[in-house]
mmCIF file of C-alpha atoms and ligand atoms in Angstrom:
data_model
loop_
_atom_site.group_PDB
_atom_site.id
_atom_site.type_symbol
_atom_site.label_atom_id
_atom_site.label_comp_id
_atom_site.label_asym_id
_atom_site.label_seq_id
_atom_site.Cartn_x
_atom_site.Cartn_y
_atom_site.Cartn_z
ATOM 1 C CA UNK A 1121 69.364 49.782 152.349
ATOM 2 C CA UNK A 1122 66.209 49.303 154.973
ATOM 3 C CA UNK A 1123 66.600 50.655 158.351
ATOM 4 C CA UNK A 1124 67.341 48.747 161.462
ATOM 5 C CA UNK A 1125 64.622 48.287 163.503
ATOM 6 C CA UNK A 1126 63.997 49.536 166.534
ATOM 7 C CA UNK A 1127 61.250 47.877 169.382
ATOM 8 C CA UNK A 1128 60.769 49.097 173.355
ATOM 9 C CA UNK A 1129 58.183 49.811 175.507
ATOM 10 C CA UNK A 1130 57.334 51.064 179.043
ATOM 11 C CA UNK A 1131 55.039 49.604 181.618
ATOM 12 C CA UNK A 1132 51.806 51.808 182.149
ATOM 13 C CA UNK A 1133 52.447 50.691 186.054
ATOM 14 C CA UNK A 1134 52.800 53.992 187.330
ATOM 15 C CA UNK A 1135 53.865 57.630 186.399
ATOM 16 C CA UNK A 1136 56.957 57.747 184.001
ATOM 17 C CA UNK A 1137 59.769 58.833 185.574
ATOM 18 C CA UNK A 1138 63.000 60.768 184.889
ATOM 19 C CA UNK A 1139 64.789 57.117 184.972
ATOM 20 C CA UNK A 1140 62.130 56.083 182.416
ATOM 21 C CA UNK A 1141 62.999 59.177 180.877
ATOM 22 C CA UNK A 1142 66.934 59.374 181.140
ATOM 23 C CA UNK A 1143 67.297 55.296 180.471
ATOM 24 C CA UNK A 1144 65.180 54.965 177.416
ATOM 25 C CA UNK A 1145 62.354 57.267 176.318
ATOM 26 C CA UNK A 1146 65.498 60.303 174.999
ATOM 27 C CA UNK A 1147 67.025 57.422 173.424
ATOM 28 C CA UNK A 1148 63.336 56.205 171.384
ATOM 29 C CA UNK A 1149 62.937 60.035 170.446
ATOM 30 C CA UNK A 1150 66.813 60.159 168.943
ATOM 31 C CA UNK A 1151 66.829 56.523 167.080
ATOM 32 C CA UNK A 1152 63.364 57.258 165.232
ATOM 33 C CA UNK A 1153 64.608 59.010 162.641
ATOM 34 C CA UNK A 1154 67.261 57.010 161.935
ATOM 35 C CA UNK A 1155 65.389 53.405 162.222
ATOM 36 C CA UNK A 1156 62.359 51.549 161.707
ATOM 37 C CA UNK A 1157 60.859 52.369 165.106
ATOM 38 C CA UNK A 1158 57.844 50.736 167.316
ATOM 39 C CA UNK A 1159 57.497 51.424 170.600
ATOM 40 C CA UNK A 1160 54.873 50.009 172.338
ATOM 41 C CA UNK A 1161 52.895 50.845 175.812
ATOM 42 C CA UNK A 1162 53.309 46.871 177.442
ATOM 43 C CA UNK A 1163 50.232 47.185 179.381
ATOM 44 C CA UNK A 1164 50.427 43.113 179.434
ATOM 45 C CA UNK A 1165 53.473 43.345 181.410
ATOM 46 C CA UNK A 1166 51.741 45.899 183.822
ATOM 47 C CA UNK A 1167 49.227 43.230 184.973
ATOM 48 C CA UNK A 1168 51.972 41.261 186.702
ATOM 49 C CA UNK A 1169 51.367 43.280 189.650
ATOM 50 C CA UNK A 1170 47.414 43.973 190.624
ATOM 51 C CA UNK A 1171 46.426 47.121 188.701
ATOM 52 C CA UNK A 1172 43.307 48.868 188.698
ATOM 53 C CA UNK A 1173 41.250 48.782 185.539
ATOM 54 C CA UNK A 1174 40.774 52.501 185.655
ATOM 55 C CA UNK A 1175 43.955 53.347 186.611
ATOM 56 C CA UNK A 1176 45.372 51.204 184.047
ATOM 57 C CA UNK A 1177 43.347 52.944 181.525
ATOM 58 C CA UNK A 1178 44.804 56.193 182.240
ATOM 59 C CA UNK A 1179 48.028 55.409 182.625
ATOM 60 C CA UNK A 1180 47.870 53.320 179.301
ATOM 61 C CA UNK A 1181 46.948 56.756 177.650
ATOM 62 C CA UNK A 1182 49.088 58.975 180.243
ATOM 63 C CA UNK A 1183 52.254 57.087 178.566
ATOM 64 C CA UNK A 1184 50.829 57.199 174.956
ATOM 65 C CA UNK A 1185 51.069 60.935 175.523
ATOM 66 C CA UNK A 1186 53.952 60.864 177.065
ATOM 67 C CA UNK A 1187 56.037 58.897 174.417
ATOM 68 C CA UNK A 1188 54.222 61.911 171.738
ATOM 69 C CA UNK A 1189 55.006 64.885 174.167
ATOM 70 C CA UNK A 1190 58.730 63.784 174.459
ATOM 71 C CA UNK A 1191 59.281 64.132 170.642
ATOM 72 C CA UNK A 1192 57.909 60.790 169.041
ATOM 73 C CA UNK A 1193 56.283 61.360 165.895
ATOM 74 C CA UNK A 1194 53.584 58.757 165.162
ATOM 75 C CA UNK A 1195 53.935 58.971 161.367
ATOM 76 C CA UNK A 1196 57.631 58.279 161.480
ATOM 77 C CA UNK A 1197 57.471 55.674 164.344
ATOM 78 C CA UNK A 1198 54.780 53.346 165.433
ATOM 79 C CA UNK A 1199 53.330 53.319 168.662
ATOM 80 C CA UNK A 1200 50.784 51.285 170.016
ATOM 81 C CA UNK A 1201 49.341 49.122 172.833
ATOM 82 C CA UNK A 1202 50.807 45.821 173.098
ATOM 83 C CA UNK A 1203 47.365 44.299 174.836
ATOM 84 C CA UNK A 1204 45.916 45.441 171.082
ATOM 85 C CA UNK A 1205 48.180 43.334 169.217
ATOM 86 C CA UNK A 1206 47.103 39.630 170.228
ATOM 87 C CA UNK A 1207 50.307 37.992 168.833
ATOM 88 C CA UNK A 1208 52.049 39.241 171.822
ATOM 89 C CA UNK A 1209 50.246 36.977 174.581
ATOM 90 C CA UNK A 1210 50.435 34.141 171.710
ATOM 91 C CA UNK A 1211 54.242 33.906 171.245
ATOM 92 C CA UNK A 1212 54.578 35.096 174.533
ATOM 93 C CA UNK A 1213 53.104 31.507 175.703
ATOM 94 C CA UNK A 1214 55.253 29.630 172.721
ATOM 95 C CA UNK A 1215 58.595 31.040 174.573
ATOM 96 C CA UNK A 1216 57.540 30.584 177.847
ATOM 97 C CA UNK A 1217 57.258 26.924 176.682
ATOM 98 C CA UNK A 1218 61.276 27.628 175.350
ATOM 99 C CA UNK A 1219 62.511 28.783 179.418
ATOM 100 C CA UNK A 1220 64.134 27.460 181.349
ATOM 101 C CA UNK A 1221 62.681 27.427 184.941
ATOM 102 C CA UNK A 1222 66.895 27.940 186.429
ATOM 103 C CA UNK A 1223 66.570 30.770 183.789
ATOM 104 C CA UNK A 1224 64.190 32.528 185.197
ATOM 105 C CA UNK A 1225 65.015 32.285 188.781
ATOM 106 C CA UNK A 1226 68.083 33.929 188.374
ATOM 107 C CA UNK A 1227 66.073 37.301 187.173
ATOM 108 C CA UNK A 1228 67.355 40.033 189.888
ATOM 109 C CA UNK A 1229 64.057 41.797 188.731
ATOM 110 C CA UNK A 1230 61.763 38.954 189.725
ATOM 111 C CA UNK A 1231 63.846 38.425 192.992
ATOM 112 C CA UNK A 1232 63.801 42.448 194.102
ATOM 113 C CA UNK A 1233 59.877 42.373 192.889
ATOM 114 C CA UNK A 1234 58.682 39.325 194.860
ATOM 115 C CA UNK A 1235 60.923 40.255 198.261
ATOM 116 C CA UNK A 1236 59.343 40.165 200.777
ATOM 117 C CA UNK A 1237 55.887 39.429 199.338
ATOM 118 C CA UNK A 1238 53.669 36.349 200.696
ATOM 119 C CA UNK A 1239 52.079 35.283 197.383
ATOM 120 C CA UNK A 1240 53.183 36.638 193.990
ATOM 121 C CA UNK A 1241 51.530 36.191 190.257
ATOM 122 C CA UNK A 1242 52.908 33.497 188.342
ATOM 123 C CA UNK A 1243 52.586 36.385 185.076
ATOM 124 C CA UNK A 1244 55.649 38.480 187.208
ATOM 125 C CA UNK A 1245 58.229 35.062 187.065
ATOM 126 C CA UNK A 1246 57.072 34.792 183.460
ATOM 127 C CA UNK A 1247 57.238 38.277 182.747
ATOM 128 C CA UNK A 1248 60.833 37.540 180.107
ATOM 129 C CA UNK A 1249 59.584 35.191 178.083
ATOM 130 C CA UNK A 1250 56.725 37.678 177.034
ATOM 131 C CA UNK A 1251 59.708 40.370 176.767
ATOM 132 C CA UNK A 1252 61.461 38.166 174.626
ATOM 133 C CA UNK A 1253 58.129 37.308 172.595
ATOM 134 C CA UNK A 1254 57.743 41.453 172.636
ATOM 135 C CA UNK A 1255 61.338 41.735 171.054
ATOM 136 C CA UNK A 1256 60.978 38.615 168.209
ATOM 137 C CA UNK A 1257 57.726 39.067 166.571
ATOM 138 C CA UNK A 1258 59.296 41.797 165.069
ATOM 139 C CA UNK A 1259 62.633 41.043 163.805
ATOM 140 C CA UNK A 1260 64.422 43.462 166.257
ATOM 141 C CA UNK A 1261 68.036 44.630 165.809
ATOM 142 C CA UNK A 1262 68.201 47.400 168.367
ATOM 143 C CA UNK A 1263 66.006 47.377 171.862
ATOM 144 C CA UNK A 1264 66.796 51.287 173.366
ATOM 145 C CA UNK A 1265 66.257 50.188 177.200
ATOM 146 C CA UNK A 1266 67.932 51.434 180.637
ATOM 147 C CA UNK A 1267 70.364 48.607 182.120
ATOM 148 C CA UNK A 1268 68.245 47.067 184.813
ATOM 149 C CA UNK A 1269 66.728 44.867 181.243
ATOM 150 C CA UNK A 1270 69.963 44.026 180.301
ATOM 151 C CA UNK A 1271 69.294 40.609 181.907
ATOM 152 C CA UNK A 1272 66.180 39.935 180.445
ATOM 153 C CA UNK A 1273 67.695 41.106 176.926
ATOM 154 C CA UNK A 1274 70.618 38.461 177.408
ATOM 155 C CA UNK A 1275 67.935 36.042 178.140
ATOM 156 C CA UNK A 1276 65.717 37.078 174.949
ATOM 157 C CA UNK A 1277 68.965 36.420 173.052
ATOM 158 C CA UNK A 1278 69.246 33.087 174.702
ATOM 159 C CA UNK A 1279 66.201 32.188 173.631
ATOM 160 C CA UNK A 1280 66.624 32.919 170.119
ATOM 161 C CA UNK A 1281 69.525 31.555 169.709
ATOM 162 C CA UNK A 1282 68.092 28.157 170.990
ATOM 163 C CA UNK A 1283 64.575 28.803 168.734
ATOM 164 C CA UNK A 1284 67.131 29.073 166.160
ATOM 165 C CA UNK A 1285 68.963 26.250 166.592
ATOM 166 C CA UNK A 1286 65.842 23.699 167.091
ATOM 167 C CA UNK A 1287 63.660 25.050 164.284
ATOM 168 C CA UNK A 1288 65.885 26.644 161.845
ATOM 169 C CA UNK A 1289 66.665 30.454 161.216
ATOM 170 C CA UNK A 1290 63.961 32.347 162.485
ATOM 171 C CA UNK A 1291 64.869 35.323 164.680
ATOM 172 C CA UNK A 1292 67.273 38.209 164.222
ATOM 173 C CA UNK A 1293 69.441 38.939 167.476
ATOM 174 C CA UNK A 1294 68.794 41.603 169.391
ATOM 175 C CA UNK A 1295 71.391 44.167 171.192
ATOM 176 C CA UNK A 1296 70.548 46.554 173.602
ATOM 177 C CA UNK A 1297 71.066 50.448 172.995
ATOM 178 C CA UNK A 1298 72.012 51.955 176.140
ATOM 179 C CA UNK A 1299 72.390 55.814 177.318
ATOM 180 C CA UNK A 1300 76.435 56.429 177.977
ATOM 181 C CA UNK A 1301 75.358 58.546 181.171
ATOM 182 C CA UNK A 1302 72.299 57.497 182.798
ATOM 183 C CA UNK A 1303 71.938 54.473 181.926
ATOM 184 C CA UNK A 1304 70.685 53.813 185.352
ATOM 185 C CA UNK A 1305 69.112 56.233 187.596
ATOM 186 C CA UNK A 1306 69.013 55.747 191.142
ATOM 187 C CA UNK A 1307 66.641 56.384 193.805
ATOM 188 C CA UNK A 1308 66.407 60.070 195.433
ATOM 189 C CA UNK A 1309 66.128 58.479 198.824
ATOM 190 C CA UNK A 1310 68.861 55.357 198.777
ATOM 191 C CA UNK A 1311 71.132 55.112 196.108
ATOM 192 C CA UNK A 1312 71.721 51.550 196.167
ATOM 193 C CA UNK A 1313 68.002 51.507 194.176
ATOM 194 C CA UNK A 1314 66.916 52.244 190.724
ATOM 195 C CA UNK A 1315 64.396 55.203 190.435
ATOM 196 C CA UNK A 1316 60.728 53.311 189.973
ATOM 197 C CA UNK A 1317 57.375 54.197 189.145
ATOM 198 C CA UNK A 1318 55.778 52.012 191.109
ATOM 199 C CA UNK A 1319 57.920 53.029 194.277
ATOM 200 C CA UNK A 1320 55.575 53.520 197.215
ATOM 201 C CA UNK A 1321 57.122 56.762 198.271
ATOM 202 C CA UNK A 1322 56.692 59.814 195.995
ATOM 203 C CA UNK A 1323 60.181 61.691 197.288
ATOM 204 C CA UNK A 1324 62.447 58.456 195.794
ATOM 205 C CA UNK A 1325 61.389 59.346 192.402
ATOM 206 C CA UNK A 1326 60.691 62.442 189.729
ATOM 207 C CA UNK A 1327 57.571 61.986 187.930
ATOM 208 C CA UNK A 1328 58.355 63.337 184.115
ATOM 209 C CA UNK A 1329 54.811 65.142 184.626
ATOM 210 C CA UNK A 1330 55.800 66.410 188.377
ATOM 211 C CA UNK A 1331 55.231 70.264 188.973
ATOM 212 C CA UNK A 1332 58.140 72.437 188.805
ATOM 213 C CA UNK A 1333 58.024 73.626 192.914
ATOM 214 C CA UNK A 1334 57.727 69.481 193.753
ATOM 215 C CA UNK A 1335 60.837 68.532 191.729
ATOM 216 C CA UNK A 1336 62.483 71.588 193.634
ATOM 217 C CA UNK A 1337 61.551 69.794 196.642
ATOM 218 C CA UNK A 1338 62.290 66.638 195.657
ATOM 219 C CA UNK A 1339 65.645 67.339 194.680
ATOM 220 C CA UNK A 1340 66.899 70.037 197.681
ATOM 221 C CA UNK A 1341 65.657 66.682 199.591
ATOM 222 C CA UNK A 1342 67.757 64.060 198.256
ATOM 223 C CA UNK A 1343 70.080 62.476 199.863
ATOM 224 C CA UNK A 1344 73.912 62.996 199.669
ATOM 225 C CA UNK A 1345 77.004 62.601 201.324
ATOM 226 C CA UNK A 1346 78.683 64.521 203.989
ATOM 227 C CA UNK A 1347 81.015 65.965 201.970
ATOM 228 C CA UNK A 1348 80.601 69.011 199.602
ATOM 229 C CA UNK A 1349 82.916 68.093 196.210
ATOM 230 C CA UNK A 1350 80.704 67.539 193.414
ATOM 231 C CA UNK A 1351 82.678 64.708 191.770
ATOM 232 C CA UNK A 1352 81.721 61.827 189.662
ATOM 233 C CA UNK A 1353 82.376 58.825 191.973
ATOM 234 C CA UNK A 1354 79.980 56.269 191.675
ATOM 235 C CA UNK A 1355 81.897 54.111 194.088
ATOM 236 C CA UNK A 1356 82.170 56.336 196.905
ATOM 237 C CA UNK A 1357 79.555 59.247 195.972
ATOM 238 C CA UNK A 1358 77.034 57.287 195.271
ATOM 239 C CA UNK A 1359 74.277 59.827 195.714
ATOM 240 C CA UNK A 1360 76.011 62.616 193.922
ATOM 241 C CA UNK A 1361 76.873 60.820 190.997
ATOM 242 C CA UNK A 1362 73.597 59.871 190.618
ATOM 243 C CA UNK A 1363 72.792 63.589 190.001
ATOM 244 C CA UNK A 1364 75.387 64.535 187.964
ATOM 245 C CA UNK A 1365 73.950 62.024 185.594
ATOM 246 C CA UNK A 1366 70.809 63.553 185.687
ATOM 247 C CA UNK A 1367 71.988 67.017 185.298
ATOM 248 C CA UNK A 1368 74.478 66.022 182.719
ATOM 249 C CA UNK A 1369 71.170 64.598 180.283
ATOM 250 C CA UNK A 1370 68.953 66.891 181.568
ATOM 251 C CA UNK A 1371 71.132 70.414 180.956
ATOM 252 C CA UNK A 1372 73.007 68.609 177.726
ATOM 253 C CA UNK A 1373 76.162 69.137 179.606
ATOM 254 C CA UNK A 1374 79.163 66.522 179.896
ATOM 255 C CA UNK A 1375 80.242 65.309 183.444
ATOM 256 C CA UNK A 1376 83.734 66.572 183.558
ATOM 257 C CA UNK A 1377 81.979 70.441 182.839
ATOM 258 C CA UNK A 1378 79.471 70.068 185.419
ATOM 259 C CA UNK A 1379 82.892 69.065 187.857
ATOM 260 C CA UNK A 1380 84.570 71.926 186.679
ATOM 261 C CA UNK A 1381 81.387 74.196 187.296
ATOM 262 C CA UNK A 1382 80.754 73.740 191.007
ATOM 263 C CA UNK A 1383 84.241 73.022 191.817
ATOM 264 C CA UNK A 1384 84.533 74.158 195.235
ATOM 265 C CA UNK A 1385 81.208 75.895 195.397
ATOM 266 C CA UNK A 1386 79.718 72.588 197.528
ATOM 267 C CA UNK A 1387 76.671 70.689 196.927
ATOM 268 C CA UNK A 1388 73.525 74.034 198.139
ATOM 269 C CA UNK A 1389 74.501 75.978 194.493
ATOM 270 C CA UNK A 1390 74.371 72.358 192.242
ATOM 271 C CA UNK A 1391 71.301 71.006 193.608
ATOM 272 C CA UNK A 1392 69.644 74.602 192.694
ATOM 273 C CA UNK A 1393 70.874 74.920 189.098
ATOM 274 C CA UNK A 1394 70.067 70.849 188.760
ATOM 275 C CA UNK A 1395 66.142 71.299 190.125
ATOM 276 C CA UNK A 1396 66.338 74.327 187.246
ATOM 277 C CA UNK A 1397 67.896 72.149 184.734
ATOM 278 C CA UNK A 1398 65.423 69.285 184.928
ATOM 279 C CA UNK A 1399 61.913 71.831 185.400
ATOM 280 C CA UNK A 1400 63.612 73.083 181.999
ATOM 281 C CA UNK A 1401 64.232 69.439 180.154
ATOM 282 C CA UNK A 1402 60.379 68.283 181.658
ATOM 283 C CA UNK A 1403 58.262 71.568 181.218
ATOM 284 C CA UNK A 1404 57.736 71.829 177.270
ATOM 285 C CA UNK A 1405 56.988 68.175 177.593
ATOM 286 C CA UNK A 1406 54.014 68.733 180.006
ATOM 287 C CA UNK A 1407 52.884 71.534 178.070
ATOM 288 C CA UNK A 1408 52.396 69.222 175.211
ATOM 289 C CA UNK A 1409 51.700 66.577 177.123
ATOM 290 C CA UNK A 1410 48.545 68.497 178.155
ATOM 291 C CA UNK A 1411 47.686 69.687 174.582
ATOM 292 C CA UNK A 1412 47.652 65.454 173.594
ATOM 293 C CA UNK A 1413 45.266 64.339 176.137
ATOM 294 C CA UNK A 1414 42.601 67.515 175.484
ATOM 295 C CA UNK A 1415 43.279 66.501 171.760
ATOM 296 C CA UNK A 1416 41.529 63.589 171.518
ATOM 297 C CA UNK A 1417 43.962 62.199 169.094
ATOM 298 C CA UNK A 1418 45.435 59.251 171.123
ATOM 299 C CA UNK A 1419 42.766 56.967 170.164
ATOM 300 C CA UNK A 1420 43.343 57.016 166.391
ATOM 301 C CA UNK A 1421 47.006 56.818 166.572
ATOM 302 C CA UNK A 1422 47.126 53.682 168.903
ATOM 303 C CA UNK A 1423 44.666 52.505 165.909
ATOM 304 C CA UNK A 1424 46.956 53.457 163.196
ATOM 305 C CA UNK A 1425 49.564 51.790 165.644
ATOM 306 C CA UNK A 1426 48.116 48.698 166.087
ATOM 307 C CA UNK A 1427 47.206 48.189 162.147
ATOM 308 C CA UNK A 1428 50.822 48.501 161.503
ATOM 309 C CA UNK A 1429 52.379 46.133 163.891
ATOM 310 C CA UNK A 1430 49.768 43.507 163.874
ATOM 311 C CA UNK A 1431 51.143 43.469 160.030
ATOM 312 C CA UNK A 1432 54.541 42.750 160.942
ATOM 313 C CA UNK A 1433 54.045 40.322 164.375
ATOM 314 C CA UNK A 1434 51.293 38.091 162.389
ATOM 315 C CA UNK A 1435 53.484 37.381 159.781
ATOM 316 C CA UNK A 1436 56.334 36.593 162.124
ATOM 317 C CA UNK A 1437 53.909 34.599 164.077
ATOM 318 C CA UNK A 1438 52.805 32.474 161.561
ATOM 319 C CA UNK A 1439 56.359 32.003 160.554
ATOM 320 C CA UNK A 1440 57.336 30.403 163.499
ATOM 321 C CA UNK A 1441 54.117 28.072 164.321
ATOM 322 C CA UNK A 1442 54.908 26.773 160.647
ATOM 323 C CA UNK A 1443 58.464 25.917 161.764
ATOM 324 C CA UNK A 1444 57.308 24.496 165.123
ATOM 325 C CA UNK A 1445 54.713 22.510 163.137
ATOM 326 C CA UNK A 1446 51.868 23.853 163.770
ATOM 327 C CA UNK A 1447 48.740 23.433 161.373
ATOM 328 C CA UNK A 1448 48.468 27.137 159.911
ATOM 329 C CA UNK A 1449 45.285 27.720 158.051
HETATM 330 N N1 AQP B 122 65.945 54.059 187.040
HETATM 331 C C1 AQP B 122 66.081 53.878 185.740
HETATM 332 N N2 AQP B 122 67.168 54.328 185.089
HETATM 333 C C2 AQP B 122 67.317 54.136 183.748
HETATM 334 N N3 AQP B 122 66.393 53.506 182.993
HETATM 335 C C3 AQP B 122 65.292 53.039 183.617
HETATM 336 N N4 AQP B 122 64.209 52.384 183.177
HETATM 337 C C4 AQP B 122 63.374 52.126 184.209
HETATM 338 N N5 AQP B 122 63.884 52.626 185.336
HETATM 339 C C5 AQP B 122 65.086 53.196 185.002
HETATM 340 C C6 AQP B 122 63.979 52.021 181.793
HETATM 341 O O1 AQP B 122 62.692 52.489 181.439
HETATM 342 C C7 AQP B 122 62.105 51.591 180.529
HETATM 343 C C8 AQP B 122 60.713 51.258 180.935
HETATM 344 O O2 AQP B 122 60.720 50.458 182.068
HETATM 345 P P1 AQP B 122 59.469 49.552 182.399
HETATM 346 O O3 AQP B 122 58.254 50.378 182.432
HETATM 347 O O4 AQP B 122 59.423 48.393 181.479
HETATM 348 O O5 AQP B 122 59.738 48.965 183.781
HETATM 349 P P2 AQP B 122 60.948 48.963 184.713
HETATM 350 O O6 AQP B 122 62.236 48.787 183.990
HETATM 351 O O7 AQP B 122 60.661 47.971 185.791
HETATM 352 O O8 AQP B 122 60.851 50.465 185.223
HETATM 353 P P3 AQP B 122 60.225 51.030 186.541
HETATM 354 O O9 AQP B 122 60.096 52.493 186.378
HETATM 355 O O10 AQP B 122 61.016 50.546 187.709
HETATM 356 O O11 AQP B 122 58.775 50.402 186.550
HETATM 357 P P4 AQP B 122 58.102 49.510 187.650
HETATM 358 O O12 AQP B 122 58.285 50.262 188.921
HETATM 359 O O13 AQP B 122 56.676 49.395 187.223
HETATM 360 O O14 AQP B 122 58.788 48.185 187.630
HETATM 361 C C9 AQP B 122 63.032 50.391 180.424
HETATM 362 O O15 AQP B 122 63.800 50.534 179.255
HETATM 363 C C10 AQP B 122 63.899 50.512 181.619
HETATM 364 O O16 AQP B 122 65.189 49.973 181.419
#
């Protein structure tokens, strides 16, 4: 029997985080294996918010290398740059031509995104119809993501389901594959907010390529209650239960042992063995991370990427502009 496949990516919009992490990259590196992985760097979706070319550039490659020094293997899985594969931006345009304007208003991404901002790209309202064009071209059963997509996933089953229905079978339908803990990280700094990359203050967020001393700081700063239990409350410990999570996938531990563990012992001795716990889950990734980029090896893979899923989205593509009735020459 053929293996599921698998399809994600991360925005090169920042540093990768331990949300980015947590949410979705430990899930990539366990389901490769076991399925027909790509995993793509969707530097098209970065451009929704004004990036600088060189910046973009490096963080393109910083999260090339950062997908390799978490455990991807680029034989087994492919990875690649979804601004190198052109049948992206072309299906992305045929299903923003399938949404719904009502549909994408109701995106809580697009709202938080374009609070408080006086003008705002047309690409960021957009941005799910080119995640749902991502997903498609490439018959996706499984899409490994944190839960702040799960919208956008619902939506990219909406609309194939409805390309389905006014064309013919076309598109498989997606699920999501979420973490059981961690499946969304919250801010260091207000709880009520997912952990971002592109968060304007460094101390809400760990960077997966941080230094050991500033995650120790980071973390001996974040916020918590008044209390000192170190129970699993998401409710009413907000904050705390936000780092149990991450100590529970960083240290490999379940949350009821981590309970049991500082029962009593109030929140000074956790926070210390947590900073340890996630310098230990992050360090043998920078070391490699550092070996990749003085490699000189990224290039050829995100060639040997790119060959491989242009294979797979141009046939799908041409699939579907036959069925929408297209001339295809
Ligand atoms: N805080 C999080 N907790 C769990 N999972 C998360 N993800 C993101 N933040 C968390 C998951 O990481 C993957 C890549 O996300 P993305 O790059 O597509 O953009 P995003 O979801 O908007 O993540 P960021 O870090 O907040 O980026 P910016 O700041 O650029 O928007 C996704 O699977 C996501 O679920």
């Amino acid at each position: 029997m053929s293996k599921l496949r698998v399809l994600s990516g991360m925005q090169p919009s920042g540093q990768l985080t331990l949300g980015n992490y947590i949410g979705a990259l430990k899930n990539y590196v366990k389901l490769q294996h076991t399925h027909d992985c790509y995993f793509m760097v969707v530097d098209l979706h970065a451009v929704t918010v004004p990036q600088e070319p060189e910046k973009l550039k490096d963080q393109s490659e910083a999260v090339t290398a950062l997908y390799l020094a978490a455990g991807i293997d680029p034989n087994v899985a492919t990875v690649f740059l979804q601004s190198t594969v052109s049948a992206h931006a072309e299906l992305g345009w045929l299903m923003t031509t399938l949404t719904y304007m009502g549909e994408l208003e109701r995106m809580t991404q697009f709202k938080d995104k374009a609070a408080g901002k006086e003008s705002v790209g047309a690409g960021l309202f957009t941005y799910p119809s080119l995640m749902a064009a991502d997903i498609l071209l490439y018959d996706t059963a499984l899409v490994p993501v944190g839960d702040d997509q799960t919208q956008h996933l619902e939506l990219t089953r909406d609309l194939a389901h409805r390309f389905n229905q006014r064309y013919g079978d076309t598109f498989a339908i997606p699920k999501g594959y979420f973490p059981e803990v961690g499946a969304r990280i919250m801010s260091l700094d207000d709880a009520s907010k997912k952990m971002s990359k592109s968060s304007p203050n460094a101390g809400s967020y760990i960077a997966m390529l941080d230094a050991p001393d500033v995650i120790r700081k980071k973390i001996s700063r974040a916020v918590t209650d008044s209390g000192r239990e170190v129970k699993f409350d998401p409710q009413n410990k907000p904050e705390v239960s936000n780092l149990i999570s991450i100590y529970a996938q960083c240290a490999d531990k379940t949350i009821a042992e981590i309970e049991a563990q500082y029962e009593g012992q109030g929140y000074g001795p956790f926070k210390k063995d947590l900073a340890e716990a996630v310098v230990a889950a992050l360090e043998p990734i920078q070391q490699r991370y550092a070996e990749i980029r003085s490699s000189g090896e990224l290039y050829d893979i995100l060639r040997q990427g790119k060959e491989r899923a242009e294979a797979q989205a141009e046939q799908m593509l041409k699939r579907v502009k036959e069925k929408m009735g297209y001339v295809v020459l």
